[in-house]
Amino acid sequence: MTTYLAPTRDMRFVIEELAGLDQLTGLPGYEEATPDLVEAILDEAAKLAGEVLAPLNKTGDTQGVHLKAGDVLTADGFKAAYQQFVEGGWNGISGAPDHGGQGLPELVLAATVEMWNAANMSFALCPLLNAGATEALKQHGSDALKAQYLPNMISGTWTGTMNLTEPQAGSDLSAVRAKAVPEADHYRLYGQKIFITWGDHDLADNVIHLVLARTPDAPEGVKGISLFLVPKFLVNADGSLGPRNDVHCVSVEHKLGIHASPTCVMSFGDQDGAIGYLVGRENKGLAHMFTMMNEARQKVGIQGLGIADRAYQQARDYAKDRIQGRPLDQKSGDRVAIIQHPDVRRMLMTMKSQVEAMRAFAYVMAADMDLAHKHPDATERQHRQARVDLLIPVLKGWCTELGVEIASTGVQVHGGMGYVEETGACQYLRDARVAPIYEGTTGIQAADLVGRKLAMRPGCGDGGT
Amino acid sequence: MGVADSLVRDPNAAAVASKNYLMLTGFVCGGWQMARAARVARAKLDAGEDPGFHGAKLATARFYAEQILPQADALLKIVRSGGSSVLGAAGGAILNAGHEEAPPLRF
Ligand SMILES: Cc1cc2nc3c(=O)[nH]c(=O)nc-3n(C[C@H](O)[C@H](O)[C@H](O)COP(=O)(O)OP(=O)(O)OC[C@H]3O[C@@H](n4cnc5c(N)ncnc54)[C@H](O)[C@@H]3O)c2cc1C
């Protein structure tokens, strides 16, 4: 079995020296995020990641998930681990304090997200998607919806999903066809969504789907898409769970990696229509989604970083022990560990140095997100936000592409043993491979950077500079 | 005129270059942070603080500068070559070759 030791010393170096934790502790709401508290949080998170989540990574990979009588069953140990995750308050560490979160900076969250993903990327996807759904609801939901759903989503007792993709609508969401028909104080949803991560599972009591769909008289294209909240179990006025809603997982995909993360085909409205509630305004669904996209893309970028570090840790361990060949200038004598060979060392350093570069870039971005939200000076907030908007596609695209490359280098360091499943090195490569695809492919990130973000720079595209 | 500006002017050429431009920006942003890390590490070393840790930070930044960052130069060269080898007739010739019996794809 392979271990994972969260590099907390390296993380603190970046948090304190490069991302400027001291700038954040001066901001309203972040007063408690002192270096001591952050160190304590990272140490606790490292324990959960190393002792609870990492040991389940391989069993999750081999067992996968199973659809039984309409319910998705997760791999052994995941339910208990998730329980521990929720009880430790990890889901809500950056959540809004008025809904039960701890309100810590994105910067601290970034380090924990790295740990969860390095330890067990399949597991980490569940809170990752929940965070996106929570953010969308927090920003655009009515007070009534927020009061009813946010506290349980922030604690993690319920988990959120993002239902965007349909067979004909992937990169191009303007082609979304799911329907939402108004009825009394709610809507009835009909249609099929595919590739829905953690779309159904047995870790939490309820699953809260955020769904893109069209109302009957909506205009064509992106301007006719609305956002709805569709709970798996309807919620009674007193907060208790009511009847099962008409939304079901009809199959789970067999995929290259992240086997323990259910990727679901979701069917809405097979019987009398799935009851859903409008989030934000009609026809503004895509615009509402965009406001949480930076956070989601940042976290997927961090997945690339996390998995790369895990691959590095394992490759370094292996290279210390594997005996093969002799140094170039010795024809006889003891054979040496492969870490003595310059090319193997170069591979390991390529992994390590890029992990550190990605971490520094990702955490600095996270601190910029905090400053963009909370800096007292409006110009400074704008400046930080502009930098985040410009560089998030780079963070997402670059870190996820490097994640794959570094995991592949990890396989290479192992030689033939890298290609057999026993060592675990190839699981990282298989798991890492999805990150450049979902949450907007690298091609879409690149188009966003060059086509939209550069074009929006002042002085660009109008003959300036 | 900078690379960014020429990309904005010709959307199709920009679309050809954009992935390489993104990776270039990534390597440079990584280098930007590694340089900052090196500066902090140097100061800590001079102050005699945890030489093992900070010495490794400095060495890692140097490795990145010498063995990783130069990829950005190659990517810049690719980005500067524009999109004409992909767009139009040239690109069509590549993807149509071997499929002469089918109606040609036009770009
Ligand atoms: C494991 C997994 C989990 C997922 N989880 C979720 C989820 O929880 N919720 C959800 O809604 N979706 C989810 N997705 C879907 C995911 O977001 C889409 O697969 C992704 O956005 C790409 O869409 P697509 O598969 O339709 O590919 P396509 O859009 O068909 O893209 C195919 C290729 O064409 C390129 N391309 C397409 N359009 C353009 C363009 N305009 N310019 C340049 N290149 C272009 C793409 O970059 C790609 O290389 C998941 C997918 C996977 C594999």
Tab-separated table of C-alpha atoms in Angstrom, chain A residues 9-10 13 17-18 346 349-350 352-354 356-357 360-361 364 387 391 393-394 397-398 401-402 442 445-447 449-450 454-455 457 459-465, chain B residues 1-2 4-5 7-9 14-15 17-19 21-23 25-27 29-34 36-37 40-41 44 50 53-54 56-57 60 63-64 67-68 71:
chain	number	residue	atom	x	y	z
A	9	ARG	CA	6.078	22.495	5.880
A	10	ASP	CA	6.180	23.292	2.159
A	13	PHE	CA	6.172	28.212	3.348
A	17	GLU	CA	6.013	33.632	2.516
A	18	LEU	CA	4.537	33.725	-0.979
A	346	ARG	CA	16.176	14.455	-13.341
A	349	MET	CA	13.277	16.727	-9.800
A	350	THR	CA	11.119	17.550	-12.798
A	352	LYS	CA	9.099	17.922	-7.569
A	353	SER	CA	9.987	21.344	-8.969
A	354	GLN	CA	6.798	21.563	-11.012
A	356	GLU	CA	6.255	23.354	-6.059
A	357	ALA	CA	5.694	25.824	-8.898
A	360	ALA	CA	2.949	28.464	-5.283
A	361	PHE	CA	0.920	29.642	-8.255
A	364	VAL	CA	-1.089	32.855	-4.559
A	387	ARG	CA	-5.779	39.006	-12.054
A	391	LEU	CA	-5.146	33.605	-14.705
A	393	PRO	CA	-7.891	29.396	-16.996
A	394	VAL	CA	-4.077	29.146	-16.878
A	397	GLY	CA	-5.301	24.211	-17.827
A	398	TRP	CA	-1.621	24.197	-16.905
A	401	GLU	CA	-2.055	19.058	-18.015
A	402	LEU	CA	1.064	18.903	-15.816
A	442	THR	CA	-7.936	22.597	-21.794
A	445	GLN	CA	-9.599	27.185	-20.981
A	446	ALA	CA	-7.166	28.246	-23.706
A	447	ALA	CA	-9.951	29.810	-25.749
A	449	LEU	CA	-7.644	32.959	-21.915
A	450	VAL	CA	-6.802	34.063	-25.428
A	454	LEU	CA	-6.734	38.897	-23.329
A	455	ALA	CA	-9.223	40.618	-25.585
A	457	ARG	CA	-7.461	43.823	-21.360
A	459	GLY	CA	-5.393	48.669	-24.567
A	460	CYS	CA	-5.551	45.284	-26.230
A	461	GLY	CA	-7.296	44.620	-29.489
A	462	ASP	CA	-7.861	48.309	-30.145
A	463	GLY	CA	-4.431	49.189	-31.394
A	464	GLY	CA	-2.993	49.887	-27.942
A	465	THR	CA	0.412	48.786	-26.586
B	1	MET	CA	3.105	44.683	-31.341
B	2	GLY	CA	3.117	42.030	-28.617
B	4	ALA	CA	-1.057	38.932	-27.051
B	5	ASP	CA	-2.182	41.722	-29.354
B	7	LEU	CA	-3.534	36.884	-31.066
B	8	VAL	CA	-6.476	39.145	-30.399
B	9	ARG	CA	-6.418	40.470	-33.988
B	14	ALA	CA	-5.323	32.738	-31.977
B	15	ALA	CA	-7.365	29.551	-31.646
B	17	ALA	CA	-2.015	29.135	-30.711
B	18	SER	CA	-4.130	29.281	-27.589
B	19	LYS	CA	-3.224	25.955	-25.913
B	21	TYR	CA	-0.013	30.194	-25.162
B	22	LEU	CA	-1.794	28.880	-22.058
B	23	MET	CA	1.032	26.450	-21.262
B	25	THR	CA	1.805	31.415	-19.432
B	26	GLY	CA	1.665	28.570	-16.925
B	27	PHE	CA	5.419	27.914	-17.056
B	29	CYS	CA	3.671	32.048	-13.804
B	30	GLY	CA	5.335	29.065	-12.150
B	31	GLY	CA	8.712	30.716	-12.753
B	32	TRP	CA	7.447	33.983	-11.320
B	33	GLN	CA	6.542	32.245	-8.054
B	34	MET	CA	9.720	30.148	-7.996
B	36	ARG	CA	9.877	34.841	-5.390
B	37	ALA	CA	10.481	31.645	-3.419
B	40	VAL	CA	12.737	34.519	0.309
B	41	ALA	CA	14.920	31.427	0.685
B	44	LYS	CA	16.363	33.197	5.202
B	50	ASP	CA	16.691	26.447	8.667
B	53	PHE	CA	14.825	23.619	4.090
B	54	HIS	CA	15.685	26.951	2.501
B	56	ALA	CA	16.407	23.024	-0.945
B	57	LYS	CA	14.007	25.811	-1.946
B	60	THR	CA	14.552	23.710	-6.565
B	63	PHE	CA	16.422	23.536	-11.279
B	64	TYR	CA	13.100	24.985	-12.432
B	67	GLN	CA	15.446	22.548	-16.694
B	68	ILE	CA	11.761	23.540	-16.882
B	71	GLN	CA	10.117	25.203	-22.439
